[in-house]
Each structure stands twice: as C-alpha cells, then as structure tokens.
mmCIF file of C-alpha atoms in Angstrom:
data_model
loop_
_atom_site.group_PDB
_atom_site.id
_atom_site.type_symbol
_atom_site.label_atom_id
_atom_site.label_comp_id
_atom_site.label_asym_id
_atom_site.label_seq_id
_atom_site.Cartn_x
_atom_site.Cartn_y
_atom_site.Cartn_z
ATOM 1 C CA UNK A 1 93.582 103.668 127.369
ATOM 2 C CA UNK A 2 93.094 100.497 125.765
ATOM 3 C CA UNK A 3 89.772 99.187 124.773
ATOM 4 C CA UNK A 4 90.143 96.683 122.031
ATOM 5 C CA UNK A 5 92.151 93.481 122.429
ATOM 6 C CA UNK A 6 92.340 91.173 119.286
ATOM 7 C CA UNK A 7 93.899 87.746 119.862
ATOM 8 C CA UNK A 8 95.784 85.982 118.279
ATOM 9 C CA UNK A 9 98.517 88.909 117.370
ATOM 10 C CA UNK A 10 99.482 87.127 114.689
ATOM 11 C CA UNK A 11 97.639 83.963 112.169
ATOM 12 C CA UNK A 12 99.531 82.047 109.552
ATOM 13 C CA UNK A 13 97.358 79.674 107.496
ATOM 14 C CA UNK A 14 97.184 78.615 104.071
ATOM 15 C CA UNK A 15 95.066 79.723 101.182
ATOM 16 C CA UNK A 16 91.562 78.209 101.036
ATOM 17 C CA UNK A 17 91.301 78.082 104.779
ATOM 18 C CA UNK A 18 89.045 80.161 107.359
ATOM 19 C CA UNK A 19 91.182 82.753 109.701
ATOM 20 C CA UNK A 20 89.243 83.669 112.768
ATOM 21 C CA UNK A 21 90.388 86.883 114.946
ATOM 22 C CA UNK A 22 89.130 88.140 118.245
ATOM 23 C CA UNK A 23 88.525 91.277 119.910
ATOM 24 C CA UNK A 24 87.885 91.676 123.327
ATOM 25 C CA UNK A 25 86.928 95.045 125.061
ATOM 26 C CA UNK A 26 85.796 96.455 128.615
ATOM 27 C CA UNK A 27 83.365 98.505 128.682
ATOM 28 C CA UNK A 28 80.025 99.224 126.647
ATOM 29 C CA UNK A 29 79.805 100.101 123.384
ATOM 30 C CA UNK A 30 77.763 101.740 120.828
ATOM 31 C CA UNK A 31 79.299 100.057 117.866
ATOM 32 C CA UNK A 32 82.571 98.112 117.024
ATOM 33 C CA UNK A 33 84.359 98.206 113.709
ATOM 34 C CA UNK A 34 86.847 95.838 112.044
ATOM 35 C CA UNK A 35 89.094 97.624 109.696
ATOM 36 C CA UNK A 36 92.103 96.034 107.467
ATOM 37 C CA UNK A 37 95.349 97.694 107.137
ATOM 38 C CA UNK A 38 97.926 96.260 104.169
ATOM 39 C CA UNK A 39 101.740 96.891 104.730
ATOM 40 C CA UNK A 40 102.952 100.392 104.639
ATOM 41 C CA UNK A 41 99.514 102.223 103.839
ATOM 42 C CA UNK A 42 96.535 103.501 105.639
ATOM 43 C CA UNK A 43 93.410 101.323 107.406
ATOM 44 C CA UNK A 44 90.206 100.305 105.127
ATOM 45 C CA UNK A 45 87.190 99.683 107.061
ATOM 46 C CA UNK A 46 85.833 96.987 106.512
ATOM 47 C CA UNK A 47 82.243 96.130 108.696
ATOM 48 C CA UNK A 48 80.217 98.128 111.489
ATOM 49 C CA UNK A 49 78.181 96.085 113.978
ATOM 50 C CA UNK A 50 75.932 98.109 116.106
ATOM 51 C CA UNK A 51 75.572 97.294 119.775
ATOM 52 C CA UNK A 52 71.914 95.635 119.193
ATOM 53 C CA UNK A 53 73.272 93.958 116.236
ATOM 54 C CA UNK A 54 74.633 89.824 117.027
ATOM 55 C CA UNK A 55 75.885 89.568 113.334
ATOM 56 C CA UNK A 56 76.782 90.991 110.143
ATOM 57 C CA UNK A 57 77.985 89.979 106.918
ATOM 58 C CA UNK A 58 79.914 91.211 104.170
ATOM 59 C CA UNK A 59 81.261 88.938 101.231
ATOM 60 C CA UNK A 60 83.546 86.768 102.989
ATOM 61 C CA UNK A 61 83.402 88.326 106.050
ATOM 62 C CA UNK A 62 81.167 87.447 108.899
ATOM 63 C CA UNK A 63 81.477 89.471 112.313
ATOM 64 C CA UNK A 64 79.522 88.648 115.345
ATOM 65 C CA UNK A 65 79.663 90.855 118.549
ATOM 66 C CA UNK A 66 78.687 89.231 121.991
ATOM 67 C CA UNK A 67 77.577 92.113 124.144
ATOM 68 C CA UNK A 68 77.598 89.932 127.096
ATOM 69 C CA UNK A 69 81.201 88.363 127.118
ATOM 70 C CA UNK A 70 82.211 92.148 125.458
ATOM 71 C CA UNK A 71 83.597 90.108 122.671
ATOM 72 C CA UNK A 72 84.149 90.568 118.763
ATOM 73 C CA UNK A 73 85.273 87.927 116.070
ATOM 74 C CA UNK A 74 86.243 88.494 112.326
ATOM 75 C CA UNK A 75 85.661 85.562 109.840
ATOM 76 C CA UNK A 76 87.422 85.440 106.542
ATOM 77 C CA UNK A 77 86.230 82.478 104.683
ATOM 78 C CA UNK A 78 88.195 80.948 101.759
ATOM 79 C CA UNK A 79 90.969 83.258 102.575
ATOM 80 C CA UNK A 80 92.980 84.468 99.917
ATOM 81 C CA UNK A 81 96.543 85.757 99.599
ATOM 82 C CA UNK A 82 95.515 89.241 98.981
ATOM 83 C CA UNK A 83 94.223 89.101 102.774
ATOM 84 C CA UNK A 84 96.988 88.920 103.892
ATOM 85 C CA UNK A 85 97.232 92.001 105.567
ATOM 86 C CA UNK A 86 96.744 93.473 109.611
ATOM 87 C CA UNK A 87 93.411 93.725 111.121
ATOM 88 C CA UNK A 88 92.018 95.807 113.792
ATOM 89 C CA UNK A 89 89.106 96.153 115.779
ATOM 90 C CA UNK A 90 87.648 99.503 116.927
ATOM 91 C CA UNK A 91 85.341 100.663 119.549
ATOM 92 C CA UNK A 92 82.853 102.963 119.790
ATOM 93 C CA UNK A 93 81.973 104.313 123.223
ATOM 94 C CA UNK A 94 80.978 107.127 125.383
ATOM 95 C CA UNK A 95 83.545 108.458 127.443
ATOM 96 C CA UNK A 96 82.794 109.139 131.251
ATOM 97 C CA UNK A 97 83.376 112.927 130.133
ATOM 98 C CA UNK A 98 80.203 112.165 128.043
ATOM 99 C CA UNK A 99 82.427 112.322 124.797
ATOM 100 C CA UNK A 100 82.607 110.151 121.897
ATOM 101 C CA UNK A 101 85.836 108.042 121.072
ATOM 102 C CA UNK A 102 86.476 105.630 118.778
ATOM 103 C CA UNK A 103 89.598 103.166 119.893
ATOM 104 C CA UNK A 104 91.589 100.876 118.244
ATOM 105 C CA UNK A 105 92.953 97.591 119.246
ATOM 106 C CA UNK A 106 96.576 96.592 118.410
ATOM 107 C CA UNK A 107 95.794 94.394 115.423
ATOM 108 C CA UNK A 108 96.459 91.068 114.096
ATOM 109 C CA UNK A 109 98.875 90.310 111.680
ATOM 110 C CA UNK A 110 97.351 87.706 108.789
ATOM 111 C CA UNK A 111 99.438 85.734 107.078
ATOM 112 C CA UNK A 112 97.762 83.866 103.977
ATOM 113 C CA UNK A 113 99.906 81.523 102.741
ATOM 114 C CA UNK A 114 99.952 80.525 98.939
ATOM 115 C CA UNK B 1 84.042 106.925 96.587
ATOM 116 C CA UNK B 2 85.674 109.043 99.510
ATOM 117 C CA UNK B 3 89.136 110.292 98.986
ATOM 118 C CA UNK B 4 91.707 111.188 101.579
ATOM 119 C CA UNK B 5 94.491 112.421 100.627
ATOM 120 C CA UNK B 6 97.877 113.093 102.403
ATOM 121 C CA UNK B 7 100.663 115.439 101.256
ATOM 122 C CA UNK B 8 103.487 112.572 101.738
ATOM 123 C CA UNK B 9 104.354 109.251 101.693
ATOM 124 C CA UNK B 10 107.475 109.383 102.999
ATOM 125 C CA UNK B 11 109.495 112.496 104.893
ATOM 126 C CA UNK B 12 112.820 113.084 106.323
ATOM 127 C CA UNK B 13 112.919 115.792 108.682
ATOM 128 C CA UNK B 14 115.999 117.049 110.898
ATOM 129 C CA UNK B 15 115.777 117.357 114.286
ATOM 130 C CA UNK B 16 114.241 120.568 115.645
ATOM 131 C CA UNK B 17 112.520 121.879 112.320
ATOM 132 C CA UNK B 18 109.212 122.467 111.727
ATOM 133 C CA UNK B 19 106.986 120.078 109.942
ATOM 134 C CA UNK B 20 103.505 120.331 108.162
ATOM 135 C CA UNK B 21 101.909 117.598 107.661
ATOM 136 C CA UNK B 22 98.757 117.988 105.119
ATOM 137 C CA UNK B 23 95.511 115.902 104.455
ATOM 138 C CA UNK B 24 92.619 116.841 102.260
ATOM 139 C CA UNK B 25 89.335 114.594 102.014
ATOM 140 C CA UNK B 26 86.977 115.190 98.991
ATOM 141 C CA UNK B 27 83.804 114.316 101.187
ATOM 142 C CA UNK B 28 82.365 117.108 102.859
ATOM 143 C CA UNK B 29 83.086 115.341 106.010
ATOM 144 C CA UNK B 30 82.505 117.204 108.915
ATOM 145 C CA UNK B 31 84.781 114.896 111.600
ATOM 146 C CA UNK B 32 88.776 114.737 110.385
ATOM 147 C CA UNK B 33 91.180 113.355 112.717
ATOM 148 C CA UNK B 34 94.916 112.176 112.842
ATOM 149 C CA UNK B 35 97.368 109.546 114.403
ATOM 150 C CA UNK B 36 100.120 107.946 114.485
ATOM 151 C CA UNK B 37 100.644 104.536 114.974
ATOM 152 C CA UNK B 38 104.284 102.845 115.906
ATOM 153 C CA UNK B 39 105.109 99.068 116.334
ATOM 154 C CA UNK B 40 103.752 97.640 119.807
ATOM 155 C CA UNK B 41 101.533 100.667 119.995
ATOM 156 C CA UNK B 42 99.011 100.412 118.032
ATOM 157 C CA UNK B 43 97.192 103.170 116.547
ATOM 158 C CA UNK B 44 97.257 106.784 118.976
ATOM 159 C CA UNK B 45 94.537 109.843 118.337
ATOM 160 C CA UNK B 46 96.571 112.915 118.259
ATOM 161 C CA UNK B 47 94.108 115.382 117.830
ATOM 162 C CA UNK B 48 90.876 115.737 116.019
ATOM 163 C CA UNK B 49 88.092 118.192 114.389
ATOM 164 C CA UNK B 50 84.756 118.295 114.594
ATOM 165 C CA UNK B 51 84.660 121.203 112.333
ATOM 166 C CA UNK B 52 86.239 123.988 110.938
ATOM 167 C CA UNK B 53 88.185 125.999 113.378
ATOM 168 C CA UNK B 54 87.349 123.464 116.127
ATOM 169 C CA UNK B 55 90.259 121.416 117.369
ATOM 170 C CA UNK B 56 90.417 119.176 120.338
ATOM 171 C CA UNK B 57 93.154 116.849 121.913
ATOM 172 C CA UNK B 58 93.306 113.726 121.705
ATOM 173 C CA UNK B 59 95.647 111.000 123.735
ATOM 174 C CA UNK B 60 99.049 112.593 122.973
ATOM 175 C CA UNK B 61 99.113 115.435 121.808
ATOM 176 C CA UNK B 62 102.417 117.004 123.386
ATOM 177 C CA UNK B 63 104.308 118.501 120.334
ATOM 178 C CA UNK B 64 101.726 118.635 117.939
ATOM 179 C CA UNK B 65 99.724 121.402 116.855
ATOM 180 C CA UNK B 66 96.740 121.234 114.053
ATOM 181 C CA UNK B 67 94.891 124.003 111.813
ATOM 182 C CA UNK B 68 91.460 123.472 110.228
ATOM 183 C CA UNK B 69 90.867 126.408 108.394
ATOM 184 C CA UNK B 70 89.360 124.897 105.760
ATOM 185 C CA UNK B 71 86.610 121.983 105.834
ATOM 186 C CA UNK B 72 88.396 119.995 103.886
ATOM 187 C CA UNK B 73 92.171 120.173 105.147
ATOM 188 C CA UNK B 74 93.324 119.315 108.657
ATOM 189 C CA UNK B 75 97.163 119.988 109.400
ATOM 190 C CA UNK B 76 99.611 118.605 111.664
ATOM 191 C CA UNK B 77 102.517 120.489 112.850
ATOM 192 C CA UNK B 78 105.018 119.371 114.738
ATOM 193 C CA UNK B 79 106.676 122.825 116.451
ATOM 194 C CA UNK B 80 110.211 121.480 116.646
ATOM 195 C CA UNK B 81 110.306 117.405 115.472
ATOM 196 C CA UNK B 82 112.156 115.700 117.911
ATOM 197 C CA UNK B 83 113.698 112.179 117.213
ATOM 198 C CA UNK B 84 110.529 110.427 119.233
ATOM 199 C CA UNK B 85 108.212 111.581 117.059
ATOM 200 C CA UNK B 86 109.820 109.256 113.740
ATOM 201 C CA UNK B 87 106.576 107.473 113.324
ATOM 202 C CA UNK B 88 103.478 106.911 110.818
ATOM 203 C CA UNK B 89 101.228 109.321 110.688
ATOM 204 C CA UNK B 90 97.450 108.903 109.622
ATOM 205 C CA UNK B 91 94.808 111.268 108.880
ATOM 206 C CA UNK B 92 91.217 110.062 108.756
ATOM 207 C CA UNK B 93 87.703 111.901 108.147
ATOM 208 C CA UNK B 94 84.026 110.737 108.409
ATOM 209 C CA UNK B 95 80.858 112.347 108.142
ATOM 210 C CA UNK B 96 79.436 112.203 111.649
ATOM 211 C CA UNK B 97 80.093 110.654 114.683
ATOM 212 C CA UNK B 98 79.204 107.021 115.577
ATOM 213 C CA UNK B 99 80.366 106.019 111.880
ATOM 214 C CA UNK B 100 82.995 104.620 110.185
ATOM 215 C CA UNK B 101 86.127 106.893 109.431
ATOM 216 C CA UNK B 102 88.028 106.970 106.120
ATOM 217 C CA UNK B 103 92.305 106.788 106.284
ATOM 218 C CA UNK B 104 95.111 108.380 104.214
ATOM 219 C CA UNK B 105 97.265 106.656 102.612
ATOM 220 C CA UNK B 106 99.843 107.364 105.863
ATOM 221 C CA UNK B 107 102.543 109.448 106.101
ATOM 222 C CA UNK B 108 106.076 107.959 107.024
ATOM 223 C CA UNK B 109 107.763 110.486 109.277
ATOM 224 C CA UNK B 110 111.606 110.243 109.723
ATOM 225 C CA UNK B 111 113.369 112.521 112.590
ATOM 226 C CA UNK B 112 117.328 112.465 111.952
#
C-alpha cells in the first residue's frame, strides 16, 4: 500500500531558483527519508528526519517534517542543473503485523533548467 | 564509502528462462533487499533479508525467488521470466533497520 505521496509529480524551473516538493503520508512514522534518483540508475539518499525531529539540513537541502498534518517538504536552494533528477520520499513505519517497512512514494520529476 | 554492486546494467532475457539476478554490497550490512520499480508504479519491495539464510516476502513477490547464502550477496531469480516482469530491478542494503538503505546501480530487465 501506498504511504508516501509527493506533489507536484513533476517541477520545471530554471537554474538559480528554489524547487520545493511535498510528501504526504497516513499513518505514523518513525522516520521519513528523501532520496534522489538520476535517469537510468539507482536511488541516493539523500536526508533522514526522525519523527521528533521538525527540521534538518544538508548543504542545499532543507527538509522539514510536520508530524501533525503527516507532511514532508524537500528544499533545494540555488538549484542547479545537475539536480535535475527524480526525488522520492520514504517512510518508515511499523506495520500492524508489528514489522518494519520502509515505503516509497512515487517521486517527483525535477527539471532544472539551464 | 558503501558499495553496491549489481551484476548488470542491462539484460535481455527470453520468455520462460531462468534469470539470476546478482548484487554484492562491500558493507557488512546485515539488511539487503530488492525491487523493481516501473513507470506509474513507483518503487515495489520484492523480497528482502535480514540476514544470511533469512528471506522474507515482500509486496510482490509472485515469480521471484531469492538466495542469501552469503552476507554479502542477495539473488533474484525469476523461475520462468514472463513478459510482465520487463522492468528495473534494484537491490539495496543497510546496516540495521530504521536507517537509510544504499541502491545498485539498477538492473534493466528485458522479457522478449
């Protein structure tokens, strides 16, 4: 099942500009991760928030997590072309069988344009 | 830095053989899972390790097998590929659980 949600599926903007994505999930979580995936190849993680954590930092990236609305965003500040690239969030959660799953979103495609 | 390695970047497979797919992390990780991930889809847990010998299913794992003999390799096999199972595959490992996991470089699966 579906956990994850990022919004928008897919962000055009130019170079120098901030790209904002969104991830929206259902039920609690023990941690959420944002990882980047370029064209053709595998995922790179990029930042782990913990569930008591609001926000986290990481060069040009800045992630907050909203327990309460069960919400995620992904900064990139002075994006570059080299971001361009797909980005998804993944949750961390207890299962009701008591078991651990991670879950990924369906992504969102980055466009960076020069 | 963690390695993961997988044994191709791109197959081409017939329907009905058998295919093996292979990854190897250089980590000592104990967790190693794999997926595959198609357009509209997103990415789909196949099956997954905890440790050696220890397999356990994951969301779709109809057609797929896995070995873990070793720590550091976890195979896929598909028993008889069947067209619906063209699709990228990734294998990922991490340490422990509740942390992040580390991908492959995928493996693009073609079924003729």
């Amino acid at each position: 099942s579906q956990q994850g949600e990022e919004d928008p599926q897919a962000l055009s903007i130019q170079e120098g500009e901030n790209a904002t994505m969104n991830c929206s999930y259902k039920t609690s979580i023990n941690n959420l991760q944002w990882y980047r995936q370029n064209s053709g190849r595998g995922l790179v993680h990029l930042i782990l928030i913990r569930s008591n954590e609001r926000e986290k930092h990481s060069g040009r990236l800045r992630v907050t997590l909203d327990t309460s609305k069960k919400s995620s965003s992904l900064l990139i500040t002075a994006s570059r072309a080299a971001d361009t690239a797909s980005y998804f969030c993944a949750t961390d959660s207890l299962t009701q069988g008591g078991s651990e799953k991670l879950v990924f979103g369906k992504g969102t495609k980055l466009t960076v344009n020069p | 830095d963690v390695k993961v390695t997988q044994s191709s970047r791109y197959l081409v497979k017939r329907t009905g053989e058998k295919v093996f797919l292979e990854c190897v992390q250089d980590m000592d990780h104990e967790n190693m899972f794999w997926y595959r991930q198609d357009p509209g889809l997103g990415l789909r847990l196949i099956y997954f390790s905890y440790d050696v010998k220890m397999k356990e299913k994951g969301d779709i794992p109809e057609g797929y097998s896995v070995s873990r003999e070793k720590k550091e390799r976890f195979s896929l096999i598909l028993e008889s590929a069947s067209t619906n199972q063209t699709s990228m595959y990734l294998c990922a490992s991490r340490r422990l659980p509740w942390v992040e996991q580390f991908f492959g470089p995928g493996t693009r699966l073609t079924v003729l």
